[in-house]
XYZ file of N, CA and C in Angstrom:
753
model
N 14.201 -0.375 -8.180
C 13.740 -0.945 -6.912
C 12.728 -2.056 -7.173
N 12.924 -3.203 -6.504
C 11.983 -4.314 -6.613
C 10.908 -4.142 -5.540
N 9.720 -3.747 -5.971
C 8.651 -3.473 -5.007
C 7.848 -4.720 -4.646
N 8.192 -5.885 -5.255
C 7.430 -7.104 -4.973
C 8.233 -8.129 -4.169
N 9.491 -7.816 -3.856
C 10.283 -8.728 -3.046
C 9.750 -8.711 -1.617
N 9.464 -9.884 -1.087
C 8.865 -9.985 0.251
C 9.923 -9.741 1.327
N 9.565 -8.909 2.299
C 10.445 -8.638 3.437
C 10.677 -9.948 4.187
N 11.935 -10.279 4.515
C 12.200 -11.518 5.259
C 11.375 -11.582 6.546
N 10.688 -12.708 6.729
C 9.833 -12.892 7.898
C 8.375 -12.572 7.641
N 8.086 -11.947 6.496
C 6.713 -11.530 6.186
C 5.997 -12.492 5.243
N 6.618 -13.613 4.951
C 6.063 -14.534 3.972
C 4.817 -15.278 4.483
N 4.003 -15.721 3.540
C 2.920 -16.649 3.859
C 3.535 -17.985 4.280
N 2.774 -18.775 5.035
C 3.264 -20.110 5.351
C 2.099 -21.061 5.548
N 2.360 -22.325 5.216
C 1.358 -23.393 5.301
C 1.952 -24.506 6.146
N 1.223 -24.932 7.182
C 1.677 -26.012 8.058
C 0.643 -27.127 8.001
N 1.013 -28.260 7.461
C 0.079 -29.380 7.318
C -0.201 -30.029 8.670
N -1.450 -30.456 8.843
C -1.849 -31.111 10.086
C -3.036 -32.015 9.834
N -4.001 -31.971 10.737
C -5.175 -32.824 10.603
C -6.199 -32.223 9.640
N -7.419 -32.764 9.679
C -8.429 -32.335 8.708
C -9.220 -31.101 9.143
N -8.789 -30.466 10.233
C -9.366 -29.183 10.637
C -8.387 -28.088 10.241
N -8.816 -27.239 9.325
C -7.939 -26.193 8.813
C -8.248 -24.834 9.411
N -7.215 -24.028 9.530
C -7.361 -22.667 10.030
C -6.751 -21.706 9.020
N -7.573 -20.815 8.510
C -7.097 -19.761 7.616
C -6.868 -18.516 8.466
N -5.652 -17.983 8.425
C -5.282 -16.856 9.281
C -4.978 -15.631 8.423
N -5.626 -14.503 8.781
C -5.544 -13.288 7.973
C -5.058 -12.130 8.830
N -3.950 -11.536 8.424
C -3.387 -10.403 9.161
C -4.144 -9.115 8.855
N -3.749 -8.032 9.504
C -4.429 -6.758 9.343
C -3.808 -5.840 8.300
N -4.403 -4.673 8.149
C -3.929 -3.652 7.218
C -2.532 -3.196 7.630
N -1.614 -3.212 6.682
C -0.209 -2.861 6.893
C 0.507 -3.867 7.780
N -0.084 -5.041 7.966
C 0.583 -6.097 8.704
C 1.091 -7.169 7.762
N 1.512 -8.289 8.319
C 1.983 -9.437 7.536
C 1.695 -10.701 8.360
N 1.930 -11.878 7.793
C 1.765 -13.105 8.580
C 2.638 -13.135 9.840
N 3.698 -12.339 9.863
C 4.573 -12.291 11.053
C 3.790 -11.896 12.302
N 2.813 -11.018 12.133
C 2.036 -10.561 13.287
C 1.158 -11.661 13.874
N 0.906 -12.708 13.084
C 0.030 -13.803 13.518
C 0.815 -15.092 13.789
N 2.137 -15.007 13.698
C 2.965 -16.211 13.770
C 2.871 -16.924 15.113
N 2.819 -16.175 16.201
C 2.728 -16.804 17.520
C 1.469 -17.665 17.610
N 0.343 -17.107 17.173
C -0.907 -17.862 17.204
C -0.816 -19.083 16.298
N -0.296 -18.877 15.091
C -0.226 -19.959 14.102
C 0.552 -21.154 14.628
N 1.699 -20.880 15.241
C 2.530 -21.979 15.738
C 1.855 -22.716 16.890
N 1.166 -21.968 17.737
C 0.442 -22.606 18.837
C -0.675 -23.500 18.307
N -1.371 -23.034 17.270
C -2.447 -23.837 16.684
C -1.880 -25.096 16.033
N -0.748 -24.962 15.365
C -0.167 -26.117 14.676
C 0.283 -27.183 15.662
N 0.726 -26.770 16.863
C 1.148 -27.767 17.858
C -0.037 -28.593 18.362
N -1.256 -28.102 18.136
C -2.465 -28.834 18.507
C -2.928 -29.757 17.384
N -2.173 -29.758 16.282
C -2.480 -30.667 15.179
C -3.268 -30.068 14.034
N -3.721 -28.836 14.170
C -4.497 -28.208 13.111
C -3.631 -27.946 11.869
N -4.273 -27.934 10.713
C -3.623 -27.467 9.493
C -3.771 -25.950 9.452
N -2.672 -25.249 9.261
C -2.680 -23.791 9.351
C -2.163 -23.162 8.058
N -2.929 -22.218 7.542
C -2.470 -21.422 6.399
C -2.566 -19.947 6.767
N -1.419 -19.323 6.955
C -1.366 -17.896 7.257
C -0.951 -17.179 5.981
N -1.889 -16.470 5.380
C -1.628 -15.885 4.067
C -1.143 -14.438 4.166
N -0.402 -14.030 3.159
C 0.048 -12.637 3.043
C -0.820 -11.946 2.006
N -1.508 -10.909 2.424
C -2.368 -10.176 1.504
C -1.535 -9.380 0.503
N -2.038 -9.264 -0.694
C -1.327 -8.554 -1.758
C -0.961 -7.128 -1.318
N 0.248 -6.718 -1.638
C 0.703 -5.370 -1.327
C 1.239 -5.204 0.077
N 1.204 -6.254 0.865
C 1.688 -6.216 2.247
C 3.016 -6.966 2.344
N 3.899 -6.453 3.178
C 5.175 -7.118 3.397
C 6.132 -7.029 2.234
N 5.927 -6.067 1.349
C 6.839 -5.874 0.208
C 7.307 -4.411 0.199
N 6.475 -3.546 -0.414
C 6.807 -2.126 -0.496
C 5.516 -1.324 -0.611
N 5.550 -0.104 -0.081
C 4.361 0.752 -0.108
C 3.816 0.960 -1.521
N 4.711 0.980 -2.511
C 4.269 1.229 -3.887
C 3.447 0.059 -4.433
N 3.755 -1.156 -4.005
C 2.928 -2.278 -4.435
C 1.562 -2.205 -3.771
N 1.528 -1.814 -2.490
C 0.246 -1.663 -1.805
C -0.628 -0.632 -2.506
N -0.004 0.390 -3.044
C -0.739 1.468 -3.710
C -1.513 0.966 -4.923
N -1.039 -0.113 -5.520
C -1.687 -0.640 -6.729
C -2.805 -1.627 -6.426
N -3.064 -1.883 -5.148
C -4.047 -2.907 -4.768
C -5.439 -2.328 -4.533
N -6.420 -3.157 -4.769
C -7.798 -2.827 -4.398
C -8.238 -3.786 -3.299
N -9.317 -3.446 -2.607
C -9.779 -4.362 -1.560
C -10.258 -5.673 -2.174
N -10.639 -5.630 -3.456
C -11.038 -6.867 -4.118
C -9.872 -7.844 -4.219
N -8.658 -7.315 -4.355
C -7.478 -8.185 -4.349
C -7.395 -8.945 -3.029
N -7.649 -8.256 -1.934
C -7.557 -8.891 -0.615
C -8.681 -9.895 -0.418
N -9.871 -9.556 -0.902
C -11.004 -10.484 -0.840
C -10.673 -11.758 -1.632
N -10.055 -11.579 -2.793
C -9.675 -12.729 -3.621
C -8.578 -13.556 -2.966
N -7.610 -12.896 -2.334
C -6.568 -13.629 -1.604
C -7.182 -14.558 -0.575
N -8.166 -14.052 0.162
C -8.816 -14.828 1.211
C -9.608 -15.999 0.605
N -10.319 -15.735 -0.471
C -11.082 -16.799 -1.133
C -10.154 -17.897 -1.637
N -9.010 -17.504 -2.184
C -8.032 -18.483 -2.665
C -7.464 -19.298 -1.508
N -7.219 -18.628 -0.378
C -6.719 -19.340 0.792
C -7.711 -20.357 1.311
N -8.979 -19.976 1.330
C -10.039 -20.892 1.754
C -10.107 -22.098 0.815
N -10.008 -21.845 -0.473
C -10.067 -22.936 -1.458
C -8.898 -23.903 -1.289
N -7.733 -23.356 -0.956
C -6.567 -24.216 -0.753
C -6.791 -25.146 0.441
N -7.318 -24.638 1.534
C -7.580 -25.472 2.702
C -8.693 -26.482 2.421
N -9.657 -26.070 1.618
C -10.809 -26.918 1.320
C -10.383 -28.205 0.608
N -9.244 -28.182 -0.043
C -8.769 -29.359 -0.769
C -8.442 -30.523 0.154
N -8.032 -30.227 1.385
C -7.600 -31.300 2.294
C -8.324 -31.313 3.640
N -9.066 -30.260 3.960
C -9.673 -30.152 5.291
C -11.191 -30.328 5.249
N -11.737 -30.990 6.273
C -13.178 -31.204 6.355
C -13.887 -30.071 7.094
N -13.159 -29.388 7.969
C -13.677 -28.216 8.661
C -12.668 -27.088 8.505
N -13.183 -25.843 8.375
C -12.293 -24.696 8.228
C -12.780 -23.557 9.118
N -11.870 -23.066 9.927
C -12.113 -21.880 10.747
C -11.274 -20.742 10.190
N -11.834 -19.547 10.237
C -11.145 -18.385 9.681
C -10.858 -17.400 10.810
N -9.601 -17.068 10.971
C -9.176 -16.168 12.045
C -8.558 -14.917 11.427
N -9.037 -13.752 11.843
C -8.492 -12.516 11.304
C -8.366 -11.442 12.358
N -7.371 -10.599 12.188
C -7.156 -9.479 13.102
C -7.342 -8.163 12.362
N -8.076 -7.252 12.981
C -8.301 -5.916 12.420
C -8.956 -6.032 11.039
N -8.315 -5.541 9.973
C -8.887 -5.707 8.641
C -9.042 -7.184 8.313
N -8.132 -8.013 8.841
C -8.244 -9.453 8.624
C -9.517 -10.015 9.224
N -9.966 -9.437 10.347
C -11.235 -9.851 10.932
C -12.409 -9.484 10.050
N -12.323 -8.294 9.450
C -13.369 -7.878 8.513
C -13.403 -8.807 7.301
N -12.232 -9.166 6.798
C -12.164 -10.069 5.648
C -12.681 -11.463 6.007
N -12.422 -11.902 7.228
C -12.927 -13.206 7.670
C -14.454 -13.206 7.698
N -15.034 -12.139 8.197
C -16.498 -12.021 8.249
C -17.087 -11.907 6.849
N -16.384 -11.202 5.970
C -16.821 -11.092 4.576
C -16.889 -12.478 3.937
N -15.851 -13.275 4.148
C -15.828 -14.626 3.594
C -16.951 -15.469 4.183
N -17.165 -15.365 5.494
C -18.175 -16.186 6.169
C -19.579 -15.896 5.669
N -19.783 -14.708 5.128
C -21.089 -14.378 4.581
C -21.333 -14.979 3.214
N -20.276 -15.582 2.641
C -20.378 -16.101 1.268
C -20.128 -17.593 1.151
N -19.417 -18.182 2.107
C -19.118 -19.615 2.041
C -19.529 -20.285 3.351
N -19.540 -21.590 3.323
C -19.991 -22.355 4.486
C -18.802 -22.725 5.371
N -18.166 -21.725 5.968
C -17.052 -22.034 6.872
C -17.623 -22.437 8.229
N -16.791 -23.047 9.061
C -17.275 -23.629 10.310
C -17.190 -22.692 11.504
N -16.575 -21.559 11.317
C -16.514 -20.581 12.388
C -15.571 -19.453 12.053
N -15.839 -18.301 12.649
C -14.980 -17.121 12.492
C -14.485 -16.693 13.864
N -13.197 -16.405 13.928
C -12.598 -15.840 15.139
C -11.989 -14.505 14.739
N -12.524 -13.422 15.268
C -12.086 -12.078 14.879
C -11.456 -11.373 16.073
N -10.284 -10.816 15.846
C -9.535 -10.113 16.889
C -9.540 -8.626 16.568
N -10.225 -7.845 17.380
C -10.334 -6.395 17.150
C -10.672 -6.093 15.686
N -11.723 -6.765 15.220
C -12.132 -6.623 13.820
C -12.497 -5.174 13.493
N -12.072 -4.738 12.322
C -12.238 -3.337 11.933
C -13.497 -3.105 11.108
N -14.393 -2.295 11.654
C -15.509 -1.747 10.888
C -15.324 -0.244 10.715
N -14.373 0.304 11.464
C -14.121 1.742 11.449
C -12.701 1.999 11.953
N -12.009 2.938 11.300
C -10.702 3.406 11.769
C -10.759 4.935 11.777
N -11.085 5.523 12.906
C -11.309 6.973 12.975
C -10.154 7.825 12.437
N -8.915 7.394 12.656
C -7.772 8.187 12.193
C -7.683 8.264 10.674
N -8.333 7.323 9.980
C -8.312 7.321 8.514
C -9.495 8.061 7.899
N -10.527 8.309 8.671
C -11.733 8.925 8.123
C -11.480 10.288 7.446
N -10.589 11.136 7.982
C -10.360 12.422 7.322
C -9.815 12.310 5.898
N -9.285 11.113 5.542
C -8.708 10.917 4.206
C -9.703 10.299 3.226
N -10.932 10.058 3.674
C -11.937 9.433 2.811
C -12.168 10.262 1.557
N -12.071 9.587 0.405
C -12.299 10.194 -0.908
C -11.247 11.230 -1.299
N -10.122 11.253 -0.591
C -9.024 12.143 -0.967
C -7.937 11.348 -1.687
N -7.203 12.009 -2.562
C -6.109 11.364 -3.292
C -4.750 11.948 -2.919
N -4.731 12.894 -2.030
C -3.479 13.501 -1.576
C -3.569 13.735 -0.071
N -2.444 13.610 0.622
C -1.101 13.289 0.115
C -1.025 11.846 -0.375
N -0.022 11.566 -1.166
C 0.091 10.222 -1.719
C 0.280 9.178 -0.618
N 1.099 9.503 0.385
C 1.359 8.582 1.484
C 1.066 9.252 2.825
N 0.610 8.441 3.771
C 0.288 8.912 5.116
C 1.228 8.215 6.100
N 1.917 8.937 6.955
C 2.781 8.287 7.949
C 1.955 7.343 8.826
N 2.491 6.168 9.093
C 1.790 5.210 9.943
C 2.492 5.153 11.297
N 1.722 5.316 12.332
C 2.288 5.342 13.678
C 2.884 3.980 14.036
N 3.682 3.968 15.090
C 4.201 2.719 15.634
C 3.016 1.801 15.943
N 3.139 0.503 15.657
C 2.023 -0.420 15.921
C 1.476 -0.282 17.339
N 0.163 -0.363 17.461
C -0.521 -0.168 18.738
C -0.451 -1.450 19.564
N 0.635 -1.581 20.336
C 0.899 -2.777 21.147
C 1.305 -2.322 22.548
N 0.678 -2.898 23.543
C 0.983 -2.533 24.929
C 2.352 -3.047 25.371
N 2.709 -4.231 24.892
C 3.988 -4.845 25.232
C 5.118 -4.130 24.490
N 5.939 -3.404 25.220
C 7.005 -2.631 24.606
C 8.088 -3.457 23.953
N 8.157 -4.743 24.270
C 9.172 -5.617 23.670
C 8.690 -6.284 22.386
N 7.431 -6.116 22.063
C 6.875 -6.755 20.861
C 7.311 -6.006 19.608
N 7.382 -6.739 18.497
C 7.795 -6.154 17.211
C 6.849 -6.628 16.114
N 6.453 -5.705 15.261
C 5.622 -6.051 14.109
C 6.237 -5.466 12.849
N 6.268 -6.275 11.790
C 6.731 -5.793 10.489
C 5.624 -4.952 9.860
N 5.903 -3.681 9.622
C 4.943 -2.776 8.981
C 5.706 -1.789 8.099
N 4.964 -1.069 7.249
C 5.535 0.051 6.502
C 5.500 1.293 7.388
N 6.466 2.193 7.225
C 6.424 3.442 7.990
C 5.374 4.426 7.467
N 4.866 4.147 6.283
C 3.813 4.975 5.697
C 2.930 4.097 4.824
N 1.677 4.535 4.632
C 0.741 3.769 3.810
C 0.141 4.670 2.735
N -0.154 4.117 1.566
C -0.729 4.925 0.483
C -2.155 5.369 0.811
N -2.475 6.606 0.494
C -3.834 7.092 0.744
C -4.838 6.297 -0.092
N -4.413 5.812 -1.254
C -5.305 4.989 -2.066
C -5.666 3.701 -1.327
N -4.680 3.079 -0.682
C -4.945 1.845 0.068
C -5.835 2.117 1.277
N -5.642 3.262 1.898
C -6.501 3.645 3.028
C -7.954 3.721 2.579
N -8.178 4.287 1.407
C -9.549 4.388 0.904
C -10.113 3.026 0.501
N -9.245 2.123 0.072
C -9.710 0.758 -0.196
C -10.150 0.088 1.104
N -9.396 0.314 2.175
C -9.777 -0.220 3.483
C -11.120 0.348 3.935
N -11.306 1.644 3.771
C -12.568 2.268 4.168
C -13.747 1.675 3.383
N -13.543 1.451 2.092
C -14.595 0.849 1.266
C -14.900 -0.576 1.707
N -13.846 -1.316 2.032
C -14.038 -2.693 2.495
C -14.853 -2.724 3.784
N -14.505 -1.870 4.724
C -15.227 -1.870 6.008
C -16.690 -1.499 5.808
N -16.972 -0.562 4.924
C -18.359 -0.204 4.621
C -19.120 -1.405 4.084
N -18.475 -2.127 3.177
C -19.094 -3.299 2.545
C -19.374 -4.394 3.571
N -18.403 -4.660 4.422
C -18.536 -5.736 5.404
C -19.664 -5.441 6.386
N -19.730 -4.218 6.860
C -20.769 -3.872 7.834
C -22.165 -4.100 7.261
N -22.350 -3.757 5.997
C -23.659 -3.915 5.364
C -24.051 -5.378 5.180
N -23.060 -6.276 5.178
C -23.344 -7.689 4.875
C -23.226 -8.611 6.081
N -23.070 -8.059 7.268
C -22.892 -8.903 8.456
C -24.082 -9.821 8.733
N -25.260 -9.418 8.289
C -26.442 -10.258 8.509
C -26.364 -11.582 7.755
N -25.439 -11.691 6.812
C -25.280 -12.924 6.036
C -24.426 -13.961 6.756
N -23.876 -13.590 7.909
C -23.013 -14.511 8.666
C -23.864 -15.316 9.642
N -23.862 -16.645 9.465
C -24.655 -17.535 10.309
C -23.795 -18.520 11.104
N -22.528 -18.630 10.766
C -21.659 -19.612 11.421
C -21.293 -19.168 12.840
N -20.741 -20.061 13.660
C -20.287 -19.671 14.998
C -19.240 -18.543 14.920
N -19.316 -17.616 15.853
C -18.421 -16.447 15.849
C -17.849 -16.235 17.248
N -16.542 -16.046 17.311
C -15.852 -15.692 18.551
C -15.152 -14.353 18.329
N -15.521 -13.362 19.126
C -14.991 -12.008 18.962
C -14.104 -11.642 20.151
N -12.855 -11.301 19.850
C -11.948 -10.773 20.866
C -11.899 -9.255 20.705
N -11.957 -8.542 21.818
C -11.896 -7.076 21.721
C -11.053 -6.504 22.852
N -10.267 -5.493 22.528
C -9.428 -4.806 23.518
C -10.111 -3.506 23.926
N -10.476 -3.355 25.198
C -11.085 -2.096 25.639
C -10.193 -0.887 25.388
N -8.870 -1.123 25.421
C -7.944 -0.014 25.186
C -7.277 -0.168 23.817
N -8.088 -0.165 22.790
C -7.630 -0.226 21.401
C -7.603 1.202 20.874
N -6.435 1.642 20.395
C -6.298 3.027 19.935
C -6.439 3.161 18.423
N -6.806 2.072 17.752
C -6.960 2.082 16.291
C -8.413 1.863 15.887
N -8.993 0.773 16.372
C -10.378 0.416 16.058
C -11.220 0.588 17.324
N -12.289 1.382 17.276
C -13.134 1.559 18.468
C -13.696 0.229 18.966
N -13.736 0.078 20.273
C -14.225 -1.162 20.867
C -15.653 -1.474 20.445
N -16.439 -0.422 20.153
C -17.850 -0.658 19.807
C -18.001 -1.459 18.513
N -16.932 -1.527 17.699
C -17.023 -2.316 16.464
C -17.336 -3.779 16.765
N -16.702 -4.328 17.780
C -16.955 -5.730 18.131
C -18.386 -5.931 18.610
N -18.904 -4.954 19.358
C -20.292 -5.046 19.819
C -21.256 -4.952 18.633
N -20.937 -4.088 17.669
C -21.772 -3.992 16.465
C -21.802 -5.315 15.725
N -20.631 -5.915 15.566
C -20.561 -7.194 14.871
C -21.407 -8.232 15.600
N -21.262 -8.281 16.916
C -22.008 -9.255 17.730
C -23.514 -9.134 17.483
N -24.000 -7.918 17.409
C -25.442 -7.706 17.260
C -25.920 -7.823 15.810
N -25.040 -7.599 14.846
C -25.465 -7.586 13.449
C -25.361 -8.940 12.752
N -24.463 -9.820 13.223
C -24.403 -11.138 12.583
C -25.659 -11.933 12.942
N -26.004 -12.865 12.076
C -27.196 -13.693 12.301
C -26.890 -14.957 13.086
N -25.647 -15.144 13.461
C -25.226 -16.332 14.204
C -25.952 -16.441 15.543
N -26.338 -17.647 15.879
C -26.905 -17.920 17.203
C -25.787 -18.276 18.184
N -24.764 -18.914 17.665
C -23.603 -19.335 18.453
C -22.536 -18.241 18.324
N -22.546 -17.290 19.260
C -21.601 -16.164 19.186
C -21.159 -15.769 20.591
N -19.901 -15.370 20.692
C -19.296 -15.116 21.994
C -18.309 -13.961 21.904
N -18.117 -13.274 23.039
C -17.157 -12.174 23.104
C -16.197 -12.405 24.264
N -14.930 -12.058 24.026
C -13.898 -12.177 25.060
C -13.131 -10.863 25.112
N -12.984 -10.315 26.316
C -12.277 -9.052 26.495
C -10.787 -9.296 26.711
N -9.966 -8.495 26.026
C -8.503 -8.576 26.156
C -8.049 -7.341 26.939
N -8.053 -7.461 28.243
C -7.899 -6.299 29.112
C -6.476 -5.769 29.231
N -5.504 -6.543 28.735
C -4.107 -6.121 28.879
C -3.449 -5.844 27.529
N -4.241 -5.773 26.489
C -3.694 -5.601 25.144
C -4.294 -4.397 24.436
N -3.522 -3.885 23.475
C -4.015 -2.820 22.614
C -4.513 -3.444 21.304
N -4.337 -2.758 20.180
C -4.949 -3.212 18.935
C -4.353 -4.514 18.393
N -3.031 -4.572 18.299
C -2.387 -5.752 17.701
C -2.252 -6.828 18.782
N -3.382 -7.375 19.173
C -3.443 -8.268 20.330
C -2.713 -9.588 20.109
N -2.534 -9.989 18.875
C -1.840 -11.250 18.584
C -0.374 -11.202 18.997
N 0.151 -9.997 19.227
C 1.541 -9.822 19.661
C 1.624 -9.246 21.067
N 0.494 -9.158 21.741
C 0.446 -8.430 23.006
C 0.297 -9.383 24.204
N 0.078 -8.795 25.366
C 0.089 -9.557 26.618
C -0.985 -10.637 26.698
N -2.088 -10.484 25.944
C -3.177 -11.461 26.014
C -3.108 -12.518 24.919
N -1.969 -12.646 24.254
C -1.910 -13.580 23.126
C -2.182 -15.029 23.537
N -1.760 -15.408 24.741
C -2.045 -16.777 25.190
C -3.521 -16.961 25.529
N -4.151 -15.904 25.988
C -5.594 -15.957 26.243
C -6.341 -16.185 24.932
N -5.885 -15.543 23.860
C -6.473 -15.736 22.536
C -6.299 -17.186 22.101
N -5.077 -17.692 22.237
C -4.779 -19.069 21.834
C -5.689 -20.059 22.553
N -5.766 -19.941 23.877
C -6.535 -20.902 24.667
C -8.026 -20.857 24.332
N -8.574 -19.643 24.226
C -10.006 -19.528 23.923
C -10.315 -19.987 22.504
N -9.427 -19.668 21.568
C -9.650 -20.060 20.171
C -9.568 -21.569 20.004
N -8.581 -22.186 20.638
C -8.446 -23.640 20.541
C -9.676 -24.328 21.130
N -10.123 -23.861 22.269
C -11.321 -24.431 22.890
C -12.538 -24.272 21.983
N -12.688 -23.088 21.403
C -13.802 -22.788 20.498
C -13.813 -23.753 19.314
N -12.637 -23.961 18.707
C -12.554 -24.818 17.522
C -12.706 -26.293 17.879
N -12.081 -26.738 18.949
C -12.175 -28.149 19.324
C -13.596 -28.525 19.730
N -14.268 -27.629 20.451
C -15.637 -27.918 20.885
C -16.575 -28.103 19.705
N -16.258 -27.483 18.574
C -17.130 -27.554 17.396
C -16.591 -28.501 16.334
N -15.559 -29.250 16.687
C -14.967 -30.203 15.734
C -14.827 -31.593 16.333
N -15.564 -31.850 17.405
C -15.433 -33.139 18.093
C -15.787 -34.317 17.202
N -16.611 -34.065 16.188
C -17.040 -35.159 15.322
C -15.910 -35.696 14.448
N -14.842 -34.893 14.245
C -13.760 -35.397 13.384
C -12.396 -35.393 14.077
N -12.327 -34.824 15.276
C -11.058 -34.832 15.999
C -10.994 -36.057 16.902
N -9.862 -36.709 16.904
C -9.650 -37.877 17.759
C -8.890 -37.407 18.984
N -9.464 -37.632 20.155
C -8.820 -37.176 21.398
C -7.683 -38.112 21.790
């Protein structure tokens, strides 16, 4: 079995545009497919978009089992470096674990803004598996999406080792939120069945940013990028980025 062959539709993609770049990071057990709607909308506005696939995602559960959260941190750093080669401003957008990774990056580099969608600082359903090595795999529920017609590429089960890497990452990110000074836009779903809504409020209060905002997604569950409020995310995110990039964007 080839555990590194990428599932069709789950690939990373890069769309060239203007000198404002957007790094897009999917969530745990997700792929760039979950962020594709947002990515295409951003690209139609002229932005350069890089939606990366985190190691161990979109291939096979066994490859995910071999990953550490440091691999994902490195993937994000590499993605930022790639955009930095051609872009004068870079915004980082992440959903769930991707939001945590975006905030982690923002605490270490001079990015121009973070947009986090239901960013994960805690996943209560995974807490009982903390520091356990068995069972090897945990069944993963159907993606938490209110729109019954939506589809997300995911594994039907996730390695307990990867779950513990996620838990370690979230612990690390929460402790370092005070290092984030860039503008922050936080989207949160009141009816999120994966990440408690209070995580977004914690992030809002713990980051050192003066320019920070919250937007409620009242018709969406956890995977909001595929849910009923996806256009609300697009519109608010585009406004957020354009308002802070007027110095290099030509109207």
